Tab-separated table of C-alpha atoms in Angstrom:
chain	number	residue	atom	x	y	z
A	1468	UNK	CA	88.780	166.934	101.763
A	1469	UNK	CA	89.762	165.134	98.580
A	1470	UNK	CA	91.082	168.399	97.182
A	1471	UNK	CA	93.171	169.082	100.288
A	1472	UNK	CA	94.338	165.581	101.233
A	1473	UNK	CA	95.593	164.272	97.928
A	1474	UNK	CA	97.819	161.169	97.789
A	1475	UNK	CA	100.844	163.302	96.956
A	1476	UNK	CA	100.188	166.013	99.507
A	1477	UNK	CA	99.613	163.824	102.593
A	1478	UNK	CA	103.114	162.447	102.223
A	1479	UNK	CA	104.689	165.915	102.002
A	1480	UNK	CA	102.793	167.768	104.718
A	1481	UNK	CA	104.912	168.534	107.784
A	1482	UNK	CA	101.931	169.793	109.748
A	1483	UNK	CA	98.289	170.782	109.467
A	1484	UNK	CA	96.338	173.563	111.223
A	1485	UNK	CA	92.560	173.260	111.612
A	1486	UNK	CA	90.914	176.517	112.673
A	1487	UNK	CA	87.713	175.890	114.663
A	1488	UNK	CA	87.360	179.427	116.004
A	1489	UNK	CA	84.035	181.105	115.136
A	1490	UNK	CA	82.509	177.696	114.487
A	1491	UNK	CA	78.809	177.524	115.344
A	1492	UNK	CA	78.579	173.771	114.874
A	1493	UNK	CA	76.473	171.672	112.537
A	1494	UNK	CA	76.931	167.925	112.083
A	1495	UNK	CA	78.675	165.626	114.551
A	1496	UNK	CA	78.838	163.021	111.774
A	1497	UNK	CA	80.745	165.433	109.541
A	1498	UNK	CA	83.300	165.963	112.305
A	1499	UNK	CA	83.783	162.204	112.578
A	1500	UNK	CA	84.175	162.007	108.808
A	1501	UNK	CA	86.926	164.622	108.883
A	1502	UNK	CA	88.588	162.848	111.833
A	1503	UNK	CA	88.600	159.646	109.768
A	1504	UNK	CA	90.904	161.411	107.277
A	1505	UNK	CA	93.342	162.280	110.079
A	1506	UNK	CA	94.244	158.782	111.332
A	1507	UNK	CA	95.266	155.365	110.080
A	1508	UNK	CA	94.287	153.659	113.343
A	1509	UNK	CA	90.740	153.131	114.681
A	1510	UNK	CA	89.997	154.768	118.027
A	1511	UNK	CA	87.086	155.944	120.158
A	1512	UNK	CA	86.124	159.589	119.597
A	1513	UNK	CA	83.874	159.814	122.661
A	1514	UNK	CA	81.105	157.994	124.464
A	1515	UNK	CA	77.545	159.332	124.447
A	1516	UNK	CA	74.756	158.816	126.923
A	1517	UNK	CA	71.417	160.533	127.473
A	1518	UNK	CA	69.276	161.333	130.504
A	1519	UNK	CA	66.357	158.887	130.646
A	1520	UNK	CA	64.664	159.763	133.944
A	1521	UNK	CA	63.222	163.287	134.376
A	1522	UNK	CA	63.271	162.974	138.159
A	1523	UNK	CA	66.749	161.494	138.611
A	1524	UNK	CA	69.698	163.251	136.916
A	1525	UNK	CA	71.980	160.281	137.636
A	1526	UNK	CA	70.003	157.905	135.392
A	1527	UNK	CA	71.232	157.596	131.802
A	1528	UNK	CA	70.940	155.348	128.807
A	1529	UNK	CA	73.603	152.720	128.217
A	1530	UNK	CA	76.801	154.504	127.092
A	1531	UNK	CA	77.447	154.263	123.355
A	1532	UNK	CA	81.026	154.390	122.123
A	1533	UNK	CA	81.409	156.443	118.957
A	1534	UNK	CA	84.392	155.285	116.889
A	1535	UNK	CA	86.624	157.011	114.387
A	1536	UNK	CA	87.379	154.551	111.598
A	1537	UNK	CA	90.208	155.378	109.169
A	1538	UNK	CA	88.959	156.475	105.785
A	1539	UNK	CA	89.817	154.482	102.694
A	1540	UNK	CA	90.675	157.799	101.047
A	1541	UNK	CA	94.117	159.380	101.535
A	1542	UNK	CA	94.602	160.373	105.153
A	1543	UNK	CA	97.015	162.568	107.062
A	1544	UNK	CA	98.616	161.205	110.228
A	1545	UNK	CA	101.230	163.847	111.015
A	1546	UNK	CA	101.275	166.677	113.564
A	1547	UNK	CA	98.013	168.571	113.911
A	1548	UNK	CA	97.290	171.924	115.551
A	1549	UNK	CA	93.685	172.739	116.487
A	1550	UNK	CA	92.713	176.387	117.058
A	1551	UNK	CA	89.749	176.871	119.410
A	1552	UNK	CA	87.991	179.650	121.278
A	1553	UNK	CA	84.796	180.582	123.058
A	1554	UNK	CA	82.987	180.708	119.727
A	1555	UNK	CA	83.797	177.035	119.056
A	1556	UNK	CA	80.350	175.581	119.748
A	1557	UNK	CA	78.358	172.333	119.560
A	1558	UNK	CA	79.581	170.161	116.656
A	1559	UNK	CA	82.747	172.257	116.580
A	1560	UNK	CA	83.311	171.018	120.122
A	1561	UNK	CA	82.419	167.388	119.469
A	1562	UNK	CA	84.928	167.451	116.584
A	1563	UNK	CA	87.531	168.886	118.947
A	1564	UNK	CA	86.713	166.123	121.437
A	1565	UNK	CA	86.927	163.518	118.675
A	1566	UNK	CA	90.580	164.522	118.199
A	1567	UNK	CA	91.566	164.245	121.880
A	1568	UNK	CA	92.435	160.555	121.536
A	1569	UNK	CA	93.738	160.789	117.983
A	1570	UNK	CA	96.898	158.676	117.595
A	1571	UNK	CA	99.889	160.839	116.914
A	1572	UNK	CA	100.563	164.471	117.776
A	1573	UNK	CA	97.607	166.810	118.250
A	1574	UNK	CA	97.875	170.120	120.105
A	1575	UNK	CA	95.066	172.526	121.042
A	1576	UNK	CA	95.831	176.255	120.895
A	1577	UNK	CA	93.717	179.260	121.862
A	1578	UNK	CA	90.944	179.506	124.460
A	1579	UNK	CA	88.431	176.987	125.899
A	1580	UNK	CA	85.503	176.039	123.697
A	1581	UNK	CA	82.050	177.199	124.758
A	1582	UNK	CA	80.942	174.017	126.561
A	1583	UNK	CA	77.702	173.257	124.685
A	1584	UNK	CA	77.825	169.702	123.347
A	1585	UNK	CA	74.494	167.960	123.564
A	1586	UNK	CA	72.019	167.254	120.832
A	1587	UNK	CA	68.544	168.327	121.905
A	1588	UNK	CA	65.431	166.450	122.948
A	1589	UNK	CA	62.457	168.085	121.206
A	1590	UNK	CA	58.966	168.136	122.684
A	1591	UNK	CA	55.802	169.683	121.247
A	1592	UNK	CA	53.724	171.561	123.816
A	1593	UNK	CA	49.906	171.556	123.945
A	1594	UNK	CA	49.764	175.184	122.831
A	1595	UNK	CA	51.629	174.371	119.614
A	1596	UNK	CA	54.988	175.667	120.772
A	1597	UNK	CA	58.057	173.440	121.010
A	1598	UNK	CA	60.786	173.032	123.607
A	1599	UNK	CA	64.350	171.846	123.034
A	1600	UNK	CA	66.280	170.409	125.958
A	1601	UNK	CA	69.911	169.243	125.932
A	1602	UNK	CA	69.857	165.763	127.446
A	1603	UNK	CA	73.120	164.122	126.381
A	1604	UNK	CA	76.659	163.863	127.663
A	1605	UNK	CA	79.788	163.364	125.585
A	1606	UNK	CA	82.304	161.478	127.734
A	1607	UNK	CA	86.053	161.017	127.457
A	1608	UNK	CA	87.669	157.634	128.095
A	1609	UNK	CA	87.965	158.651	131.769
A	1610	UNK	CA	84.279	159.585	132.036
A	1611	UNK	CA	84.838	163.341	131.967
A	1612	UNK	CA	82.513	165.807	130.264
A	1613	UNK	CA	83.304	169.359	129.193
A	1614	UNK	CA	79.789	170.748	129.531
A	1615	UNK	CA	79.926	174.293	130.820
A	1616	UNK	CA	83.698	174.484	131.082
A	1617	UNK	CA	84.477	173.719	127.443
A	1618	UNK	CA	87.539	171.854	126.197
A	1619	UNK	CA	90.640	173.710	127.409
A	1620	UNK	CA	93.579	174.467	125.139
A	1621	UNK	CA	96.996	173.076	125.906
A	1622	UNK	CA	98.578	176.357	124.850
A	1623	UNK	CA	96.523	179.409	125.825
A	1624	UNK	CA	96.774	182.503	123.634
A	1625	UNK	CA	94.391	185.411	122.916
A	1626	UNK	CA	91.639	184.793	120.371
A	1627	UNK	CA	90.327	187.713	118.294
A	1628	UNK	CA	90.738	190.330	121.012
A	1629	UNK	CA	90.788	194.070	120.336
A	1630	UNK	CA	94.508	194.032	121.006
A	1631	UNK	CA	95.019	191.270	118.453
A	1632	UNK	CA	93.007	193.094	115.802
A	1633	UNK	CA	94.706	196.402	116.585
A	1634	UNK	CA	98.133	194.875	116.112
A	1635	UNK	CA	97.114	192.935	113.012
A	1636	UNK	CA	98.088	189.776	114.866
A	1637	UNK	CA	96.717	186.234	115.081
A	1638	UNK	CA	98.616	184.642	117.949
A	1639	UNK	CA	96.872	181.278	117.655
A	1640	UNK	CA	97.799	180.800	114.025
A	1641	UNK	CA	101.323	182.137	114.542
A	1642	UNK	CA	101.941	179.791	117.468
A	1643	UNK	CA	100.527	176.865	115.487
A	1644	UNK	CA	102.888	177.558	112.597
A	1645	UNK	CA	105.833	177.914	114.963
A	1646	UNK	CA	105.015	174.683	116.769
A	1647	UNK	CA	104.585	172.741	113.555
A	1648	UNK	CA	107.862	174.167	112.258
A	1649	UNK	CA	109.561	173.188	115.527
A	1650	UNK	CA	109.131	169.528	114.644
A	1651	UNK	CA	108.683	168.049	118.127
A	1652	UNK	CA	105.828	169.108	120.374
A	1653	UNK	CA	106.315	166.626	123.168
A	1654	UNK	CA	109.066	165.127	125.241
A	1655	UNK	CA	109.437	161.417	126.093
A	1656	UNK	CA	106.683	161.499	128.735
A	1657	UNK	CA	104.095	163.301	126.610
A	1658	UNK	CA	104.672	166.740	128.149
A	1659	UNK	CA	104.867	169.811	125.954
A	1660	UNK	CA	108.422	170.578	124.948
A	1661	UNK	CA	109.774	173.569	126.972
A	1662	UNK	CA	110.767	175.401	123.783
A	1663	UNK	CA	107.180	175.134	122.567
A	1664	UNK	CA	105.854	176.644	125.781
A	1665	UNK	CA	108.343	179.514	125.574
A	1666	UNK	CA	107.314	180.082	121.959
A	1667	UNK	CA	103.619	180.229	122.883
A	1668	UNK	CA	104.282	182.910	125.483
A	1669	UNK	CA	106.267	184.921	122.980
A	1670	UNK	CA	103.325	184.758	120.587
A	1671	UNK	CA	100.919	186.509	122.964
């Protein structure tokens, strides 16, 4: 990150594309660390809670808000395009969710993420085997989860299809570049600019 987001470069960048396609996950904390380099304003990434009653699925631990705190290192606050697909999994998804409330312009391009967010509860069985159960929810500020459905893109384009490979095309990246070059993603009420939507269709 220090190599990419240098003091000189963050002031010159007109846009940044983060490609989370084919991302099998890893560390939620690392995603929060990266998010901290993409804002100058604190905000809540998501709220976590866990099942705490095996017989009642509506019982959970007290919700814990997980913040994104601006890094003291150079940070980028300009337009950001996030590329996602069905192979964006686990920590790749929690990082995507951590950018939903990012101040400034962030646009998601591609296909929905896989919908597998939770850390796992590990239990050793009497026979020496182990079981891992997902028991957590990652909530938005409205209480929504994306388990199963995944986080949807705002601009839907093909991701690594046979047609894309055959044509030597990467629609997600091309649309991201075009949108960043456009300069304005959103109108006064937060809706995607019509020219951006027309450009995304042309990129399919």
